[in-house]
Short mmCIF file of C-alpha atoms in Angstrom, two decimals:
data_model
loop_
_atom_site.label_atom_id
_atom_site.label_comp_id
_atom_site.label_asym_id
_atom_site.label_seq_id
_atom_site.Cartn_x
_atom_site.Cartn_y
_atom_site.Cartn_z
CA UNK A 231 -2.39 -61.59 101.26
CA UNK A 232 -4.73 -63.77 102.81
CA UNK A 233 -7.12 -65.77 100.78
CA UNK A 234 -10.47 -64.10 102.49
CA UNK A 235 -8.74 -60.72 101.11
CA UNK A 236 -8.16 -62.44 97.72
CA UNK A 237 -11.81 -63.11 97.70
CA UNK A 238 -12.93 -59.65 98.94
CA UNK A 239 -10.68 -58.09 95.80
CA UNK A 240 -12.16 -60.48 93.36
CA UNK A 241 -15.89 -59.30 94.55
CA UNK A 242 -15.42 -55.51 94.43
CA UNK A 243 -13.53 -55.56 91.37
CA UNK A 244 -16.33 -57.75 90.27
CA UNK A 245 -18.52 -55.59 91.51
CA UNK A 246 -17.22 -52.10 89.93
CA UNK A 247 -16.26 -53.57 86.64
CA UNK A 248 -12.35 -53.19 87.33
CA UNK A 249 -9.75 -54.78 85.31
CA UNK A 250 -7.92 -57.82 87.05
CA UNK A 251 -4.56 -56.72 86.52
CA UNK A 252 -5.26 -53.89 88.78
CA UNK A 253 -6.53 -55.43 91.77
CA UNK A 254 -4.68 -58.38 91.62
CA UNK A 255 -1.22 -58.84 91.41
CA UNK A 256 -1.07 -60.66 87.99
CA UNK A 257 1.15 -59.33 85.51
CA UNK A 258 0.28 -57.53 82.91
CA UNK A 259 2.05 -58.43 79.42
CA UNK A 260 1.95 -56.43 76.45
CA UNK A 261 3.79 -57.20 73.15
CA UNK A 262 4.46 -54.85 70.19
CA UNK A 263 4.62 -57.07 67.27
CA UNK A 264 7.52 -59.58 67.98
CA UNK A 265 9.73 -56.94 68.72
CA UNK A 266 9.17 -55.09 71.81
CA UNK A 267 7.59 -56.88 75.19
CA UNK A 268 6.12 -54.70 78.20
CA UNK A 269 5.56 -56.23 81.43
CA UNK A 270 4.32 -54.46 84.19
CA UNK A 271 3.92 -56.07 88.15
CA UNK A 272 7.21 -57.91 87.83
CA UNK A 273 9.33 -59.43 90.54
CA UNK A 274 12.86 -59.19 88.84
CA UNK A 275 14.82 -61.01 86.83
CA UNK A 276 15.86 -64.88 87.02
CA UNK A 277 17.51 -65.79 84.21
CA UNK A 278 19.14 -63.17 81.58
CA UNK A 279 20.88 -63.79 78.29
CA UNK A 280 20.45 -63.17 74.48
CA UNK A 281 18.10 -65.80 73.55
CA UNK A 282 16.69 -66.43 76.75
CA UNK A 283 14.96 -64.42 79.80
CA UNK A 284 12.97 -65.52 82.64
CA UNK A 285 11.32 -62.76 84.99
CA UNK A 286 9.49 -64.04 88.68
CA UNK A 287 6.09 -62.84 89.29
CA UNK A 288 4.37 -62.73 92.01
CA UNK A 289 2.95 -66.36 91.02
CA UNK A 290 5.41 -68.30 88.68
CA UNK A 291 7.49 -66.88 86.07
CA UNK A 292 7.12 -65.83 82.55
CA UNK A 293 9.47 -66.84 79.77
CA UNK A 294 10.88 -65.21 77.00
CA UNK A 295 12.63 -66.43 74.31
CA UNK A 296 13.89 -64.78 70.75
CA UNK A 297 17.12 -63.75 69.81
CA UNK A 298 19.11 -60.28 70.41
CA UNK A 299 17.36 -59.53 73.61
CA UNK A 300 18.08 -56.70 75.27
CA UNK A 301 16.53 -55.02 78.61
CA UNK A 302 15.91 -51.52 77.25
CA UNK A 303 14.54 -50.44 80.34
CA UNK A 304 14.13 -51.97 83.92
CA UNK A 305 11.87 -50.25 86.54
CA UNK A 306 10.67 -51.64 90.03
CA UNK A 307 7.34 -52.45 88.32
CA UNK A 308 7.88 -52.73 84.64
CA UNK A 309 10.62 -54.07 82.14
CA UNK A 310 10.66 -53.48 78.50
CA UNK A 311 12.40 -56.35 76.62
CA UNK A 312 13.59 -55.69 72.69
CA UNK A 313 14.63 -58.24 70.39
CA UNK A 314 13.22 -60.72 68.06
CA UNK A 315 10.49 -62.69 70.39
CA UNK A 316 9.56 -66.21 69.25
CA UNK A 317 7.97 -67.24 72.24
CA UNK A 318 6.63 -66.23 75.52
CA UNK A 319 5.26 -68.66 78.26
CA UNK A 320 3.98 -68.70 81.65
CA UNK A 321 5.03 -71.07 84.56
CA UNK A 322 3.69 -72.15 87.58
CA UNK A 323 0.41 -70.49 86.99
CA UNK A 324 -1.31 -73.68 85.95
CA UNK A 325 -3.35 -74.15 89.20
CA UNK A 326 -5.36 -70.41 88.65
CA UNK A 327 -7.48 -72.41 86.00
CA UNK A 328 -10.74 -70.74 86.65
CA UNK B 163 16.01 -46.37 75.52
CA UNK B 164 17.11 -42.71 75.85
CA UNK B 165 18.94 -41.46 78.92
CA UNK B 166 16.71 -40.55 81.94
CA UNK B 167 15.85 -36.62 82.05
CA UNK B 168 19.14 -34.64 82.51
CA UNK B 169 21.32 -37.37 81.99
CA UNK B 170 23.30 -35.18 79.65
CA UNK B 171 23.84 -32.64 82.33
CA UNK B 172 24.65 -35.50 85.04
CA UNK B 173 26.45 -37.42 82.57
CA UNK B 174 26.08 -41.27 82.07
CA UNK B 175 28.29 -44.26 81.51
CA UNK B 176 28.55 -47.66 79.63
CA UNK B 177 29.59 -50.20 82.12
CA UNK B 178 30.31 -54.02 81.64
CA UNK B 179 29.65 -56.32 85.44
CA UNK B 180 31.67 -59.60 85.23
CA UNK B 181 30.33 -62.31 87.52
CA UNK B 182 28.15 -65.42 88.41
CA UNK B 183 24.95 -63.70 89.78
CA UNK B 184 24.61 -60.69 87.38
CA UNK B 185 20.90 -61.43 87.39
CA UNK B 186 21.31 -60.70 91.23
CA UNK B 187 22.72 -57.44 90.99
CA UNK B 188 19.99 -56.24 89.00
CA UNK B 189 17.51 -57.33 90.96
CA UNK B 190 19.56 -54.92 93.62
CA UNK B 191 19.43 -52.18 91.60
CA UNK B 192 15.67 -52.26 91.24
CA UNK B 193 15.10 -52.51 94.59
CA UNK B 194 17.16 -49.52 95.20
CA UNK B 195 15.50 -47.77 92.44
CA UNK B 196 18.72 -47.22 90.21
CA UNK B 197 17.68 -46.53 87.09
CA UNK B 198 19.48 -48.62 84.47
CA UNK B 199 19.14 -49.12 80.69
CA UNK B 200 20.07 -51.19 77.79
CA UNK B 201 21.17 -53.96 79.78
CA UNK B 202 22.61 -56.49 77.17
CA UNK B 203 24.43 -59.98 77.85
CA UNK B 204 27.71 -60.14 76.12
CA UNK B 205 29.18 -63.12 77.42
CA UNK B 206 27.94 -65.70 79.98
CA UNK B 207 29.32 -64.04 82.69
CA UNK B 208 28.97 -60.40 81.34
CA UNK B 209 26.27 -57.95 81.45
CA UNK B 210 26.92 -54.42 79.64
CA UNK B 211 24.48 -51.77 80.50
CA UNK B 212 24.07 -47.42 81.02
CA UNK B 213 23.88 -45.85 84.39
CA UNK B 214 24.17 -42.35 85.37
CA UNK B 215 27.05 -41.16 87.26
CA UNK B 216 25.70 -40.40 90.77
CA UNK B 217 24.08 -44.05 90.74
CA UNK B 218 27.64 -45.63 89.77
CA UNK B 219 29.20 -44.55 92.40
CA UNK B 220 26.41 -46.00 94.62
CA UNK B 221 27.61 -49.40 92.88
CA UNK B 222 30.14 -50.75 94.88
CA UNK B 223 28.14 -52.56 98.41
CA UNK B 224 25.71 -54.30 95.72
CA UNK B 225 28.95 -55.40 93.80
CA UNK B 226 30.42 -56.62 96.82
CA UNK B 227 27.48 -58.63 98.09
CA UNK B 228 27.05 -60.52 94.37
CA UNK B 229 30.99 -60.93 94.00
CA UNK B 230 30.47 -58.89 90.64
CA UNK B 231 33.40 -56.70 89.12
CA UNK B 232 32.46 -53.30 86.82
CA UNK B 233 34.48 -51.82 84.14
CA UNK B 234 33.85 -48.57 82.45
CA UNK B 235 33.27 -48.89 78.75
CA UNK B 236 32.28 -45.38 77.24
CA UNK B 237 31.33 -42.15 79.19
CA UNK B 238 28.91 -39.44 78.20
CA UNK B 239 27.62 -36.13 79.30
CA UNK B 240 28.40 -32.91 80.40
CA UNK B 241 31.14 -33.64 83.28
CA UNK B 242 33.22 -35.58 80.72
CA UNK B 243 32.82 -32.79 78.55
CA UNK B 244 34.24 -30.35 80.53
CA UNK B 245 37.28 -32.91 81.19
CA UNK B 246 37.32 -32.90 77.44
CA UNK B 247 37.53 -28.97 77.39
CA UNK B 248 40.00 -28.65 80.12
CA UNK B 249 42.82 -30.99 77.91
CA UNK B 250 41.74 -28.70 74.91
CA UNK B 251 42.37 -25.04 76.70
CA UNK B 252 44.01 -23.12 73.79
CA UNK B 253 41.09 -24.08 71.58
CA UNK B 254 38.83 -22.95 73.94
CA UNK B 255 40.45 -19.81 74.94
CA UNK B 256 41.38 -19.35 71.58
CA UNK B 257 36.93 -18.91 70.96
CA UNK B 258 36.70 -17.01 73.75
CA UNK B 259 39.07 -14.55 72.40
CA UNK B 260 37.38 -14.55 69.26
CA UNK B 261 34.09 -13.73 70.92
CA UNK B 262 35.95 -10.90 73.14
CA UNK B 263 37.31 -9.63 69.87
CA UNK B 264 34.11 -9.55 68.06
CA UNK B 265 32.56 -7.87 70.87
CA UNK B 266 35.38 -5.45 71.07
CA UNK B 267 35.68 -4.51 67.72
CA UNK B 268 31.68 -3.61 67.28
CA UNK B 269 31.85 -1.60 70.55
CA UNK B 270 33.87 0.57 68.32
CA UNK B 271 33.56 3.67 66.45
CA UNK B 272 34.48 3.13 63.23
CA UNK B 273 32.73 6.17 60.79
CA UNK B 274 31.69 9.13 61.56
CA UNK B 275 29.12 10.71 59.05
CA UNK B 276 28.61 14.61 58.61
CA UNK B 277 25.19 15.11 57.26
CA UNK B 278 23.12 18.18 55.80
CA UNK B 279 26.41 20.74 56.32
CA UNK B 280 26.98 23.59 53.27
CA UNK B 281 28.40 26.49 55.02
CA UNK B 282 29.88 24.57 57.85
CA UNK B 283 33.01 22.13 56.63
CA UNK B 284 33.07 18.81 57.84
CA UNK B 285 36.02 19.12 58.89
CA UNK B 286 35.01 21.60 61.30
CA UNK B 287 32.11 19.47 62.56
CA UNK B 288 34.85 16.23 63.08
CA UNK B 289 37.06 18.57 64.95
CA UNK B 290 34.32 19.61 67.33
CA UNK B 291 32.78 16.13 67.57
CA UNK B 292 36.98 15.21 68.26
CA UNK B 293 36.87 17.74 71.43
CA UNK B 294 33.59 15.92 72.59
CA UNK B 295 35.07 12.55 71.79
CA UNK B 296 33.65 10.88 68.78
CA UNK B 297 36.62 9.72 66.86
CA UNK B 298 37.19 7.03 64.88
CA UNK B 299 38.03 4.00 67.33
CA UNK B 300 36.57 5.77 70.20
CA UNK B 301 34.81 2.84 72.63
CA UNK B 302 30.84 3.43 72.15
CA UNK B 303 30.17 3.07 76.06
CA UNK B 304 33.00 5.84 76.47
CA UNK B 305 30.95 8.47 74.55
CA UNK B 306 28.27 10.26 76.46
CA UNK B 307 24.64 10.31 75.66
CA UNK B 308 23.63 11.31 72.37
CA UNK B 309 21.14 14.13 73.80
CA UNK B 310 24.25 15.38 75.72
CA UNK B 311 26.48 15.37 72.51
CA UNK B 312 24.49 16.94 70.13
CA UNK B 313 23.95 19.76 72.93
CA UNK B 314 27.31 20.10 73.26
CA UNK B 315 27.84 20.32 69.02
CA UNK B 316 25.50 22.88 69.07
CA UNK B 317 27.43 25.12 71.64
CA UNK B 318 30.34 24.48 69.54
CA UNK B 319 29.20 24.82 66.09
CA UNK B 320 27.82 28.55 66.49
CA UNK B 321 26.12 28.85 62.93
CA UNK B 322 24.46 25.43 63.22
CA UNK B 323 20.42 25.86 64.46
CA UNK B 324 20.35 22.42 65.28
CA UNK B 325 22.45 19.38 65.71
CA UNK B 326 21.65 15.71 65.96
CA UNK B 327 23.96 12.80 67.25
CA UNK B 328 22.72 9.40 66.30
CA UNK B 329 24.58 5.63 66.79
CA UNK B 330 23.85 3.22 64.04
CA UNK B 331 25.83 0.06 65.20
CA UNK B 332 29.69 1.45 64.88
CA UNK B 333 28.45 4.51 62.78
CA UNK B 334 28.37 7.86 64.18
CA UNK B 335 25.77 10.36 62.10
CA UNK B 336 25.87 13.98 62.88
CA UNK B 337 23.15 15.57 61.41
CA UNK B 338 23.54 19.53 61.14
CA UNK B 339 20.70 22.00 60.60
CA UNK B 340 22.18 24.74 59.44
CA UNK B 341 20.97 28.73 60.60
CA UNK B 342 20.14 30.71 57.25
CA UNK B 343 22.83 33.99 57.42
CA UNK B 344 21.76 36.69 55.31
CA UNK B 345 24.34 36.91 52.39
CA UNK B 346 27.16 39.20 53.70
CA UNK B 347 27.47 42.28 51.27
CA UNK B 348 30.42 42.98 48.67
CA UNK B 349 32.56 45.28 50.32
CA UNK B 350 33.27 47.76 47.54
CA UNK B 351 35.82 51.04 47.46
CA UNK B 352 34.92 54.27 46.89
CA UNK B 353 34.14 55.08 43.51
CA UNK B 354 32.97 57.00 40.65
CA UNK B 355 31.26 55.66 37.42
CA UNK B 356 32.88 56.72 34.44
CA UNK B 357 32.24 56.77 30.66
CA UNK B 358 33.69 53.55 29.57
CA UNK B 359 33.28 55.69 25.80
CA UNK B 360 32.41 58.39 23.90
CA UNK B 361 28.44 58.45 23.94
CA UNK B 362 25.39 60.27 23.81
CA UNK B 363 22.99 59.43 27.19
CA UNK B 364 19.94 58.51 26.83
CA UNK B 365 18.86 57.50 30.44
CA UNK B 366 20.84 57.57 33.82
CA UNK B 367 19.70 56.11 36.85
CA UNK B 368 22.07 56.68 39.99
CA UNK B 369 20.99 54.76 42.91
CA UNK B 370 24.03 56.07 45.13
CA UNK B 371 25.99 59.18 44.17
CA UNK B 372 25.50 62.28 42.59
CA UNK B 373 24.45 62.13 38.83
CA UNK B 374 26.32 64.91 37.12
CA UNK B 375 25.26 64.28 33.59
CA UNK B 376 22.03 64.84 32.21
CA UNK B 377 20.00 62.51 29.14
CA UNK B 378 21.33 64.04 25.91
CA UNK B 379 24.73 64.87 26.97
CA UNK B 380 27.58 64.49 24.99
CA UNK B 381 30.24 62.36 27.25
CA UNK B 382 33.85 61.90 26.29
CA UNK B 383 35.83 58.41 27.61
CA UNK B 384 36.68 58.43 31.02
CA UNK B 385 34.08 61.14 31.98
CA UNK B 386 32.72 61.04 35.44
CA UNK B 387 28.90 60.29 35.17
CA UNK B 388 27.75 59.84 38.91
CA UNK B 389 30.21 60.89 41.57
CA UNK B 390 31.14 59.03 44.80
CA UNK B 391 32.00 62.65 46.33
CA UNK B 392 28.56 63.99 48.17
CA UNK B 393 28.28 67.60 49.73
CA UNK B 394 30.74 70.54 49.31
CA UNK B 395 33.77 70.00 47.57
CA UNK B 396 35.43 71.39 50.76
CA UNK B 397 34.66 68.12 52.81
CA UNK B 398 32.81 65.66 50.72
CA UNK B 399 31.50 62.71 51.79
CA UNK B 400 32.86 59.79 49.87
CA UNK B 401 30.54 57.19 48.89
CA UNK B 402 30.37 53.99 46.71
CA UNK B 403 28.75 55.56 43.55
CA UNK B 404 26.24 52.78 41.95
CA UNK B 405 23.92 53.33 38.97
CA UNK B 406 22.96 52.20 35.58
CA UNK B 407 23.70 54.61 32.57
CA UNK B 408 22.78 54.06 28.92
CA UNK B 409 24.07 55.87 26.39
CA UNK B 410 24.11 55.75 22.14
CA UNK B 411 27.57 54.95 21.14
CA UNK B 412 28.72 54.41 17.07
CA UNK B 413 30.42 51.80 15.65
CA UNK B 414 31.47 51.67 11.89
CA UNK B 415 31.78 48.13 10.04
CA UNK B 416 33.41 47.03 7.53
CA UNK B 417 31.39 44.04 6.05
CA UNK B 418 32.77 41.27 3.52
CA UNK B 419 30.54 39.00 2.15
CA UNK B 420 30.94 36.72 -0.74
CA UNK B 421 28.59 36.14 -3.75
CA UNK B 422 28.89 32.55 -4.12
CA UNK B 423 28.04 30.54 -0.88
CA UNK B 424 29.54 27.09 -0.17
CA UNK B 425 27.89 24.54 1.49
CA UNK B 426 28.73 20.61 2.83
CA UNK B 427 26.02 18.46 1.96
CA UNK B 428 26.10 14.95 3.39
CA UNK B 429 25.19 12.41 0.65
CA UNK B 430 24.28 9.54 2.60
CA UNK B 431 26.98 7.37 1.89
CA UNK B 432 29.41 6.25 4.39
CA UNK B 433 31.86 3.22 4.98
CA UNK B 434 32.56 2.00 8.73
CA UNK B 435 36.27 0.99 9.88
CA UNK B 436 36.95 -0.11 13.36
CA UNK B 437 40.05 -0.56 15.19
CA UNK B 438 41.60 -1.64 18.47
CA UNK B 439 43.33 1.05 20.23
CA UNK B 440 46.19 0.33 22.61
CA UNK B 441 47.52 3.34 23.93
CA UNK B 442 48.46 5.42 20.84
CA UNK B 443 49.00 2.50 18.74
CA UNK B 444 46.06 1.35 16.55
CA UNK B 445 45.04 -2.03 14.60
CA UNK B 446 42.56 -1.86 12.47
CA UNK B 447 39.72 -4.79 12.57
CA UNK B 448 37.49 -4.00 9.77
CA UNK B 449 36.57 -1.62 6.54
CA UNK B 450 40.11 -2.17 4.72
CA UNK B 451 40.30 -0.73 1.28
CA UNK B 452 40.88 2.50 -0.33
CA UNK B 453 38.08 5.62 0.78
CA UNK B 454 35.82 6.00 -2.54
CA UNK B 455 34.72 9.61 -2.01
CA UNK B 456 36.68 12.49 -3.15
CA UNK B 457 35.42 14.44 -0.13
CA UNK B 458 34.24 12.98 3.30
CA UNK B 459 34.23 13.75 7.28
CA UNK B 460 35.00 11.09 9.39
CA UNK B 461 33.04 10.98 13.07
CA UNK B 462 35.09 8.73 15.33
CA UNK B 463 33.59 6.80 18.46
CA UNK B 464 36.10 5.57 21.23
CA UNK B 465 34.61 2.98 23.41
CA UNK B 466 36.00 1.55 26.71
CA UNK B 467 36.32 -2.45 26.53
CA UNK B 468 34.99 -3.63 30.38
CA UNK B 469 35.43 -7.64 31.83
CA UNK B 470 32.97 -7.16 34.59
CA UNK B 471 34.03 -4.30 36.67
CA UNK B 472 37.14 -3.87 35.54
CA UNK B 473 37.88 -1.45 32.32
CA UNK B 474 40.69 -2.67 30.07
CA UNK B 475 43.70 -0.60 28.39
CA UNK B 476 42.10 -1.39 25.10
CA UNK B 477 39.82 0.79 23.36
CA UNK B 478 37.50 0.04 20.58
CA UNK B 479 37.62 2.91 18.16
CA UNK B 480 34.86 3.13 15.15
CA UNK B 481 35.32 5.60 12.54
CA UNK B 482 32.58 6.48 10.32
CA UNK B 483 33.74 7.60 7.03
CA UNK B 484 30.74 10.05 5.34
CA UNK B 485 30.69 11.44 1.97
CA UNK B 486 30.41 14.74 1.71
CA UNK B 487 29.45 17.02 -1.39
CA UNK B 488 30.59 20.51 -1.61
CA UNK B 489 27.31 22.58 -3.00
CA UNK B 490 27.69 25.81 -3.91
CA UNK B 491 25.30 28.64 -4.48
CA UNK B 492 25.02 31.74 -6.19
CA UNK B 493 23.68 34.45 -4.10
CA UNK B 494 21.90 37.98 -5.45
CA UNK B 495 23.93 41.30 -4.28
CA UNK B 496 21.13 41.95 -1.62
CA UNK B 497 21.21 38.57 0.05
CA UNK B 498 24.89 38.80 0.51
CA UNK B 499 24.87 42.32 2.01
CA UNK B 500 22.14 40.77 4.37
CA UNK B 501 24.19 38.19 5.65
CA UNK B 502 27.21 40.45 6.00
CA UNK B 503 24.56 42.60 8.34
CA UNK B 504 23.40 39.85 9.76
CA UNK B 505 26.84 38.64 11.38
CA UNK B 506 27.76 42.53 12.30
CA UNK B 507 24.77 42.52 14.25
CA UNK B 508 25.47 39.45 16.13
CA UNK B 509 28.80 40.23 16.76
CA UNK B 510 27.46 43.81 18.24
CA UNK B 511 25.54 41.74 20.78
CA UNK B 512 28.38 39.56 21.57
CA UNK B 513 30.43 42.36 22.45
CA UNK B 514 28.62 44.66 24.22
CA UNK B 515 26.35 42.23 26.24
CA UNK B 516 22.36 41.21 25.69
CA UNK B 517 21.31 44.63 26.94
CA UNK B 518 22.78 46.13 23.79
CA UNK B 519 20.57 47.48 21.08
CA UNK B 520 20.72 48.15 17.35
CA UNK B 521 18.72 51.66 16.93
CA UNK B 522 19.76 52.55 13.54
CA UNK B 523 22.39 50.79 10.62
CA UNK B 524 23.21 53.31 8.02
CA UNK B 525 24.79 51.51 5.36
CA UNK B 526 27.73 54.42 3.97
CA UNK B 527 29.24 52.94 1.01
CA UNK B 528 28.58 49.37 -1.11
CA UNK B 529 30.54 47.79 -3.97
CA UNK B 530 30.65 44.67 -5.50
CA UNK B 531 34.52 43.01 -6.00
CA UNK B 532 35.78 40.20 -7.03
CA UNK B 533 32.98 38.33 -6.35
CA UNK B 534 32.20 39.58 -3.41
CA UNK B 535 29.95 42.35 -1.66
CA UNK B 536 31.97 45.00 0.27
CA UNK B 537 30.10 46.93 2.59
CA UNK B 538 30.97 50.04 5.40
CA UNK B 539 28.10 50.40 7.84
CA UNK B 540 27.22 52.85 10.56
CA UNK B 541 25.71 51.27 13.43
CA UNK B 542 23.95 53.18 16.72
CA UNK B 543 23.93 50.90 19.68
CA UNK B 544 22.10 51.89 22.81
CA UNK B 545 24.38 49.88 25.47
CA UNK B 546 25.51 50.72 29.47
CA UNK B 547 28.33 53.00 29.33
CA UNK B 548 29.30 52.44 33.06
CA UNK B 549 33.19 51.64 34.09
CA UNK B 550 34.13 52.08 37.58
CA UNK B 551 36.88 54.45 39.11
CA UNK B 552 38.15 54.16 42.32
CA UNK B 553 38.25 57.56 44.36
CA UNK B 554 41.90 57.67 45.81
CA UNK B 555 43.56 60.03 48.12
CA UNK B 556 40.71 61.17 50.16
CA UNK B 557 39.62 60.01 53.10
#
C-alpha cells in the first residue's frame, strides 16, 4: 500500500467516522478474561509452543505468553487461542506512534 | 473447538505432525484454506491437531515441502463407524432381523373378533371369513379391502342384514347386524283336546277345531272336548285342535292340624367358632369349649383365602352358634282348622296351576282327637282341564 493510499484511507475513515481496523491492515485483538484470545487480521504463526506463541501481523508481531496454550481454531484471517494467558505483547509497531 | 459442519458425516482425525518446521506447515495450511482445529504443542518438534478426512488426503505435498511426518492418532465420524459396523456384521444383521421380525409379526392377523351375532354362530362366521382369507396368522397385506370383505361376508351369511369388517392393527373385528326373522311356529301333530279329569264345563273357547261340549256339560276323563276332525265323518279334514276349556273339579282333602304349634325363636345369644379348613380337614382356631345352649342352630360361613390374585386351597370357616328357644303355643280349635284349610288351598294352587280358583269349600266332617283337629273338606275348583290327544291312523 503506497503512502498516498494509506493517507487517503485514513482520511476517508476519519471523514465517515469508521473504526480503524476496518480500513487499515491493523489487527483487532479481543481477550476474554485470561482464557481466550481472538486475533483478527493476522498473517500466520511464527512460533508456537505451550507457553509462548508469536503471530505475524501486517506490521510487526504479536506475542502471547501463558500456559497450556492451544489453538482452538485457525482461519486465514482469524485465530482463537485458549489457555491461561498472562501477557500479550506487540512488537515492531513502535514507529506507529501518533 | 467443535468439528466443522458435516464433520461427523465426512469424518475427522486427530493427527500428530513431527518435524522442524511445524509453524511453517500450519501457515501453508492456512493459506490453502484447510480447516484445522485444536492445535496443541505436545513436544518441541511435535504438534497434534484435528483435520477432516478429505483435507487429510491433501496434506502430502505440504508435508513434503516442510519435511514433516504425520501420524494418525484418533478417528471420528461416519466413515469410520461404517468400518466398525462391517466388523460387527453379526450384530448388525441381528438388529436388522429383529426389526424385520417385529414388522412381520405386526403385519399378521392375530385375533378375529365377531360381534353382534346372536342366531348366527361365531364358528359359522369364522368359517365364512376363512373362505374369504381372514384367519389367524394371515398376512394383513394379503387381505382384500375391508369393504370388499364385508360385502363378500354379507353374501355368504344369508341371515345377516349388514356385515362390517374393520382392522385394528393385528385384530380383525367382524361386526354383524342380524336381520330379524319372525319366529318359526312350533309344529304340532293333528290332535284332539280331551278332558284331563272328570268335570263340569264352565267355559269353552275353541281357537281351532270343533267344540263338541257345551258349558254345564258333565264330562268324563278322556272325553273329547274339541275335535280336530272337521267336516263330514267320511272325509274329515284333520287339524290341530286348540283352545281353552275350564271346568269345575271336586277334590276331597283330609287335613290334620295340631292344636299346639311349636315355633323356634332365637334368643339373641350366640357364640362364634372359627376354623381353618384344608380339604376335608378342619382345625379349630377360636371359640373352644362346650356349647352352653340346649337348643341351637348353626350358621356356617366359608371364606376363600386369597393372596393377591391367587386363591389358596385353604378356607376360613366361621360358625355362628345361635341359641334357640322352642315356644309352644296353644291354639283354638277353630284357628287350627283355619291353618289346615290354608295349607290345603295353597296345595291346590301349586298342583293345578295359578289359574285354578277355589269356588267353594265344604267341611264334611270335623273332630278333635289326640291334640289334633281332623278335617275332611270338599273343594270345588275351577281349573283348566285340557289334555292333548294325537289323532293317529287318519291321513
